[in-house]
CSV table of C-alpha atoms in Angstrom, one decimal:
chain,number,residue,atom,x,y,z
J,219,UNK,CA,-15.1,-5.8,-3.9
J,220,UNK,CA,-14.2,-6.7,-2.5
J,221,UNK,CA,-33.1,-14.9,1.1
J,222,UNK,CA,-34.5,-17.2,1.1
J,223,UNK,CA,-38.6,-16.5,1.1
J,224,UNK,CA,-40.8,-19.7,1.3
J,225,UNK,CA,-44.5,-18.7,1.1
J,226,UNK,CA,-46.8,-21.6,2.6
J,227,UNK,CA,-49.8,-20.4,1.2
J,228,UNK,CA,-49.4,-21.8,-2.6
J,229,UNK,CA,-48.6,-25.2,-1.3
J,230,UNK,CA,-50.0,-26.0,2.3
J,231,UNK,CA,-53.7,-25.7,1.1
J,232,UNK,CA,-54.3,-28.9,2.4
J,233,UNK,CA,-52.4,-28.8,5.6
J,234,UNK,CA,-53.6,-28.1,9.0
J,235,UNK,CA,-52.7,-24.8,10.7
J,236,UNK,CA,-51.5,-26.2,13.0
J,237,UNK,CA,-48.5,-27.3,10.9
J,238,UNK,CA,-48.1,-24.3,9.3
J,239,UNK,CA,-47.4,-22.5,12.0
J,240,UNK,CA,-45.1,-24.9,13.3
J,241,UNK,CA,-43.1,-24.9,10.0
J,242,UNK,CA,-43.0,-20.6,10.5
J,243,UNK,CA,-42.1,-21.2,13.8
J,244,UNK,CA,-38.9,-23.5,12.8
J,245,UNK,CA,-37.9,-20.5,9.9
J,246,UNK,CA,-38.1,-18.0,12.6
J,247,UNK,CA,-36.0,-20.1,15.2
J,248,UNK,CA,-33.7,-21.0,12.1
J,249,UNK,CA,-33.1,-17.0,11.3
J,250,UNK,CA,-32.6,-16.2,14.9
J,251,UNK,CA,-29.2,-18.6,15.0
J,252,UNK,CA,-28.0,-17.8,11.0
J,253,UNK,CA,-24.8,-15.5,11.9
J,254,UNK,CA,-24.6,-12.5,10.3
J,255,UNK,CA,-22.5,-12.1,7.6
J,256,UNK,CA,-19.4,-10.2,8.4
J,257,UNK,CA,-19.9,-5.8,7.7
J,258,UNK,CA,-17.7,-4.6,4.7
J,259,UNK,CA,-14.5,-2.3,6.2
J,260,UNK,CA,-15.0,1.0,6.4
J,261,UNK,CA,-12.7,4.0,5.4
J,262,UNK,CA,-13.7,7.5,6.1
J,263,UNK,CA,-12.4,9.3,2.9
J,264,UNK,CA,-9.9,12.4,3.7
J,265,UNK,CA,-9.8,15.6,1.9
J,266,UNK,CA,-7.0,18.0,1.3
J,267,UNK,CA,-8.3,19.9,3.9
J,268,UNK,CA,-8.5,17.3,6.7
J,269,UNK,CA,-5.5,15.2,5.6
J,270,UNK,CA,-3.1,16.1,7.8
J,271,UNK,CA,-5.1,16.9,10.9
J,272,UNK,CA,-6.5,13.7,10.6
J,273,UNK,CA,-3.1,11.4,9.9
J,274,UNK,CA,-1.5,13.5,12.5
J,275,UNK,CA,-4.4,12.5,15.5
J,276,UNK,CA,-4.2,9.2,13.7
J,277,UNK,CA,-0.6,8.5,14.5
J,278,UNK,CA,-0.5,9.4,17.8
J,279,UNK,CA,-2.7,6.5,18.4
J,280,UNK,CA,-1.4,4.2,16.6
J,281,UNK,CA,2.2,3.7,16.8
J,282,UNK,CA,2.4,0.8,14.5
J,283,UNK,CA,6.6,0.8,12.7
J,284,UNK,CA,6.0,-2.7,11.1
J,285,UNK,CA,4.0,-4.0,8.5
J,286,UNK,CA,3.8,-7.4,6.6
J,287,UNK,CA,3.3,-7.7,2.6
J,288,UNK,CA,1.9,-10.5,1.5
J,289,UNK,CA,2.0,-11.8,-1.6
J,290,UNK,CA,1.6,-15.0,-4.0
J,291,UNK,CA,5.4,-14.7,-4.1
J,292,UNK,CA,5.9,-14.6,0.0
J,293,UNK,CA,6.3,-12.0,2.5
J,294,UNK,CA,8.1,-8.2,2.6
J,295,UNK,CA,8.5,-7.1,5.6
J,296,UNK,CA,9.1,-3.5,6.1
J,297,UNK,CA,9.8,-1.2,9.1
J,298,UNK,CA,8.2,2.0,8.6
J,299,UNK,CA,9.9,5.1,9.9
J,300,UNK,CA,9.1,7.1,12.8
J,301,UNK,CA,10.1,10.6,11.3
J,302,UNK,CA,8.0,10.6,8.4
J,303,UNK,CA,5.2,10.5,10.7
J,304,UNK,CA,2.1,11.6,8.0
J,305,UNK,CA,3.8,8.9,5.6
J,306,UNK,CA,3.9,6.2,7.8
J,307,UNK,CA,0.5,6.8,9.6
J,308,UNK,CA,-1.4,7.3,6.2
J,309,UNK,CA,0.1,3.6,5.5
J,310,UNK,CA,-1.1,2.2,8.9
J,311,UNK,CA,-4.1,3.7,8.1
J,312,UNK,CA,-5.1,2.4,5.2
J,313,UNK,CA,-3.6,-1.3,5.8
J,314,UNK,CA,-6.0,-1.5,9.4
J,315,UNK,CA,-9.1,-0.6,7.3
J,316,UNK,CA,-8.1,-3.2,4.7
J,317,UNK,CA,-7.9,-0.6,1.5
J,318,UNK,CA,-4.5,-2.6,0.4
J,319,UNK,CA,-5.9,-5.6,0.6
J,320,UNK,CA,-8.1,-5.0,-2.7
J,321,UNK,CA,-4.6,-3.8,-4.0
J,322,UNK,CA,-2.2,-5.1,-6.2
J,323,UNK,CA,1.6,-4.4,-7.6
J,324,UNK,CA,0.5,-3.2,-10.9
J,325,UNK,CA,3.6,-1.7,-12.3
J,326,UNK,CA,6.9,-3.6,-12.1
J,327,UNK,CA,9.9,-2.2,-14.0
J,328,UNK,CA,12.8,-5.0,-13.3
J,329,UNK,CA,16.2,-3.4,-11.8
J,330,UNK,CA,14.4,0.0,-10.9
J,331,UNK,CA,11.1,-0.7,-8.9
J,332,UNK,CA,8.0,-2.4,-7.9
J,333,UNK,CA,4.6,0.0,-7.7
J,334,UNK,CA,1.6,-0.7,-5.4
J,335,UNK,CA,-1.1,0.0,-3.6
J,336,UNK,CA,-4.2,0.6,-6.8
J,337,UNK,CA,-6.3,-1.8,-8.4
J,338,UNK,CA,-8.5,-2.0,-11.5
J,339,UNK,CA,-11.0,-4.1,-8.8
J,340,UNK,CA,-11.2,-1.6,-5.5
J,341,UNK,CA,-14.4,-1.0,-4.2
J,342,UNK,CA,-13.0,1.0,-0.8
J,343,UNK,CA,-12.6,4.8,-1.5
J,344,UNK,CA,-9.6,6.7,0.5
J,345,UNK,CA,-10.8,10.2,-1.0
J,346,UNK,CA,-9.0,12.8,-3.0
J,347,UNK,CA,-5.5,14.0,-0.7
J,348,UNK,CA,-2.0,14.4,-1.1
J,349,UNK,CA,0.2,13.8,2.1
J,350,UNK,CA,2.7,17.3,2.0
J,351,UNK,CA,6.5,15.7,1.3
J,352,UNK,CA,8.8,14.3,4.6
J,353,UNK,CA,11.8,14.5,2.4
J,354,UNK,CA,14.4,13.2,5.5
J,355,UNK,CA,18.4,12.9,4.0
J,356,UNK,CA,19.2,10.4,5.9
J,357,UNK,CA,17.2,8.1,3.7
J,358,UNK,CA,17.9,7.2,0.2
J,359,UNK,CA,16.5,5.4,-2.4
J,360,UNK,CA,18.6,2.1,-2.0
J,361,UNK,CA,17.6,-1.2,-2.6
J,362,UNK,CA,14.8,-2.1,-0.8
J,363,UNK,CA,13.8,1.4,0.2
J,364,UNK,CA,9.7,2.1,0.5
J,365,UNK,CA,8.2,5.5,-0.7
J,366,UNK,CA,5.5,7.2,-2.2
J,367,UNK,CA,4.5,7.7,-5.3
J,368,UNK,CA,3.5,11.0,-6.3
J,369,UNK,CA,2.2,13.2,-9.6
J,370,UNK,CA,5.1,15.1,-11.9
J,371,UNK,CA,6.4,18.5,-11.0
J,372,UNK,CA,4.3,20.1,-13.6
J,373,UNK,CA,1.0,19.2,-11.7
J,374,UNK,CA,2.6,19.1,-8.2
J,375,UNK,CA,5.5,21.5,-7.9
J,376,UNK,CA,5.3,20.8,-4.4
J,377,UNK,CA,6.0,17.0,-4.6
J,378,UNK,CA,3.2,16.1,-2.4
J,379,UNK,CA,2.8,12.5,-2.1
J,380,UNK,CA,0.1,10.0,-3.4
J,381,UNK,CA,-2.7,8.9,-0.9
J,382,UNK,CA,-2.3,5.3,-1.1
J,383,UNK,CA,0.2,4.1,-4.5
J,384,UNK,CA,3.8,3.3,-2.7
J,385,UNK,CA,6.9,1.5,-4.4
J,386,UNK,CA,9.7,-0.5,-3.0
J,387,UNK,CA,13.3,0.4,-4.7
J,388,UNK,CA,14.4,-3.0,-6.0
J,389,UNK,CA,17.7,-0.7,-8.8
J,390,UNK,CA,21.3,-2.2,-9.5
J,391,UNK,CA,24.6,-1.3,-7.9
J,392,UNK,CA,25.7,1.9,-9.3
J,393,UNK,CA,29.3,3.7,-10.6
J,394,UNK,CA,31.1,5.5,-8.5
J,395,UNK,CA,31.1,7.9,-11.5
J,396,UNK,CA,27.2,8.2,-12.4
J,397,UNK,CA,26.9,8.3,-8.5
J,398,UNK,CA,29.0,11.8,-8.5
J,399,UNK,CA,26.4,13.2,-11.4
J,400,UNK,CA,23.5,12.5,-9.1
J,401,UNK,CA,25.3,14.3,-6.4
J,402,UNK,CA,25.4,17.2,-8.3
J,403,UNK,CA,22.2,16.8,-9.5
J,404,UNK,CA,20.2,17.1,-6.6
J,405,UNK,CA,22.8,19.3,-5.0
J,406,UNK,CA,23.5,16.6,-2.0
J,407,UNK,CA,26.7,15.2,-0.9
J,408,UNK,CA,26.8,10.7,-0.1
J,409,UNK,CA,28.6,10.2,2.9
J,410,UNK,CA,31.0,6.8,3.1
J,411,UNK,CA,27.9,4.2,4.0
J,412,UNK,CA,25.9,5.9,1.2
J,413,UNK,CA,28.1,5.0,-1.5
J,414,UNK,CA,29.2,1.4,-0.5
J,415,UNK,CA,25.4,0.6,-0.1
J,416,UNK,CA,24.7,2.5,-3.3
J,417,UNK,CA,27.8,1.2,-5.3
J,418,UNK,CA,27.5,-2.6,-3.9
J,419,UNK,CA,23.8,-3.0,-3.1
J,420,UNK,CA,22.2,-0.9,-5.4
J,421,UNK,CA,18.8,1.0,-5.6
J,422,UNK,CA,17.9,4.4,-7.3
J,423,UNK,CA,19.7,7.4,-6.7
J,424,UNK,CA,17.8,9.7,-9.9
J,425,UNK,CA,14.9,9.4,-7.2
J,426,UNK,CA,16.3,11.1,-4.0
J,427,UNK,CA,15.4,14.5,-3.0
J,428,UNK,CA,12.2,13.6,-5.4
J,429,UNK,CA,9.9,11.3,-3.6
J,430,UNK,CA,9.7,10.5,0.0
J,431,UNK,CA,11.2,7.4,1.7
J,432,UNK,CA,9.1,6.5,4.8
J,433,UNK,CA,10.5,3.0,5.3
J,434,UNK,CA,12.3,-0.3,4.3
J,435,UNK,CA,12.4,-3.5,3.8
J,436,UNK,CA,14.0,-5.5,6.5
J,437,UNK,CA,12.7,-9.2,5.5
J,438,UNK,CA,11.8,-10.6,1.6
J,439,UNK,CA,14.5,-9.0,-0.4
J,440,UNK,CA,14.1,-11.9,-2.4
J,441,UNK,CA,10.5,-11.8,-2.3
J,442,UNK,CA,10.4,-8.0,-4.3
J,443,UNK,CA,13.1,-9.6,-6.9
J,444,UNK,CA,10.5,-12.3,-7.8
J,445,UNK,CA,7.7,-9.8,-8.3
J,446,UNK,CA,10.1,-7.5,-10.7
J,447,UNK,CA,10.6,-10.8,-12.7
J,448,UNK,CA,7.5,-10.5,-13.4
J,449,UNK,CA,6.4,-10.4,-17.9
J,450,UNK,CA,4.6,-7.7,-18.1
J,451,UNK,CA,2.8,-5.8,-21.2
J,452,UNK,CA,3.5,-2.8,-22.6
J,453,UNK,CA,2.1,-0.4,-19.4
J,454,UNK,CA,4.6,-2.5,-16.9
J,455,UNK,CA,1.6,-4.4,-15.8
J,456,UNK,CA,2.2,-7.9,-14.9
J,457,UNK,CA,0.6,-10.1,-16.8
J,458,UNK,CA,-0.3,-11.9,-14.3
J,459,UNK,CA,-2.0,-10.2,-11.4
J,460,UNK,CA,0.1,-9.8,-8.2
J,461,UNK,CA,-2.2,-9.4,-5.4
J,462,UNK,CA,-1.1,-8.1,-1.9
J,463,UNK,CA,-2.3,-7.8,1.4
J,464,UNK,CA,-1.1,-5.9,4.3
J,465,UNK,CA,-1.0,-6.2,7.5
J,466,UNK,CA,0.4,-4.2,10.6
J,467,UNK,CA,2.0,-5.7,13.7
C-alpha cells in the first residue's frame, strides 16, 4: 500500500495582466472544487502492554459476531464467537481499519488448512502483541473452524495467539481409532456430536487444546476448498496470489 504547477511567467510575456490574472483566478476556482483524495486508514499499533485493555474497551463497543471474506474464489462467511471476546474483537478490529484488506492466504496446505491474514505488500502496521489464549472446549478444530495462528511452544510456552495471521480448518474425516489417540493426547474426552462431525465431516483434531478457535464458517465451505486447491511452491505459498478482503456486518 496499499500537482500540477503551471508558471505564467515563462510563457505569458506577451499577454496582458489582465489575462493572467484571470487564468490564476480559473486555477484557484479549479483547486477549490478538485475533491480531496480519500485519507489512508489508520491503525493505532498495540503493544503487549496495552493489548488487552485496549481489545477489551474495543469489544464492548463493537459487538460485531459476523464477518465476510472475500476472495477471487467467492465469499466465507464466518460467525465469530462471543466467548472468545479478545479473539474476536482483535479480528473486528483489524477488519474495520482495513489491515486485512492488504492481506492475503499465503499458506495453503490442501486437507489440513488455509492461513491468512500477512502479506509480502502491507503497508498498515498492527504493532508487536500477542492476544493471551481463549482456549473454550466446546470448540474444536473441525472443518471449517477459524483460529489463530500462533508461535511454537518453545518461543511461546504460553500459546499466546498471533496479532493478525488466522486459519480456517478445511482436514478430512478422521478414524474412530486415530480419533481415540488424540483423545489421549491432549487429555480431553469427544462427546457423541464431536465424533460424528469429526469422523464424517472432518477437520483437525492434532490442533485442539493448541490454538484458539474464536469462530466458524457458516457460508463458503466450498469457497475454502477452492483456495486449498490451490499449486503452491515449496513454502505452501500459492502460486498465484489469493487476495482477501474483510468485512464486518
Amino acid at each position: 500500500m496499499k500537482h500540477l504547477t503551471t508558471s505564467f511567467r515563462s510563457i505569458a510575456l506577451g499577454l496582458s495582466l489582465l489575462l493572467a490574472v484571470g487564468c490564476n483566478k480559473q486555477q484557484e476556482q479549479q483547486a477549490e472544487t478538485t475533491p480531496e483524495a480519500p485519507e489512508e486508514p489508520t491503525l493505532e499499533p498495540l503493544t503487549s502492554e496495552n493489548a488487552v485493555e485496549k481489545l477489551t474497551a474495543f469489544g464492548k463497543e463493537n459487538p460485531d459476531t459476523i464477518a465476510i471474506i472475500s476472495t477471487r474464489h467467492g465469499d466465507i462467511k464466518v460467525r465469530l464467537y462471543k466467548d472468545t471476546p479478545l479473539h474476536r474483537a482483535n479480528f473486528v478490529r483489524l477488519a474495520k481499519a482495513g489491515f486485512y484488506d492488504q492481506g492475503e492466504f499465503y499458506r495453503v496446505v490442501k486437507d489440513f488448512a488455509i492461513q491468512g491474514g500477512d502479506s509480502d505488500n502491507r503497508t498498515m502496521k498492527q504493532g508487536a502483541y500477542k492476544i493471551p489464549q481463549e482456549f473454550n472446549r466446546k470448540y474444536i478444530h473441525k472443518k471449517g473452524a477459524l483460529a489463530q495462528a500462533r508461535y511454537g511452544d518453545e518461543r511461546n510456552p504460553d500459546k499466546e495467539s498471533s496479532s493478525h495471521n488466522f486459519y480456517i480448518v478445511q482436514g478430512n474425516p478422521v478414524p474412530l481409532e486415530q480419533l481415540r489417540s488424540w483423545e489421549a493426547t491432549h487429555g480431553i474426552k469427544y462427546t457423541p456430536e464431536e465424533i460424528r462431525i469429526y469422523t464424517t465431516i472432518g477437520g483437525e483434531p492434532s490442533l485442539d487444546t493448541e490454538y484458539t478457535v474464536f469462530g466458524e464458517v457458516i457460508e463458503g465451505l466450498d469457497v475454502v476448498d477452492k483456495i486449498a486447491d490451490e499449486p503452491v511452491d515449496g513454502s505452501k505459498w500459492p502460486k498465484n496470489i489469493v487476495t482477501h478482503k474483510i468485512k464486518v456486518q
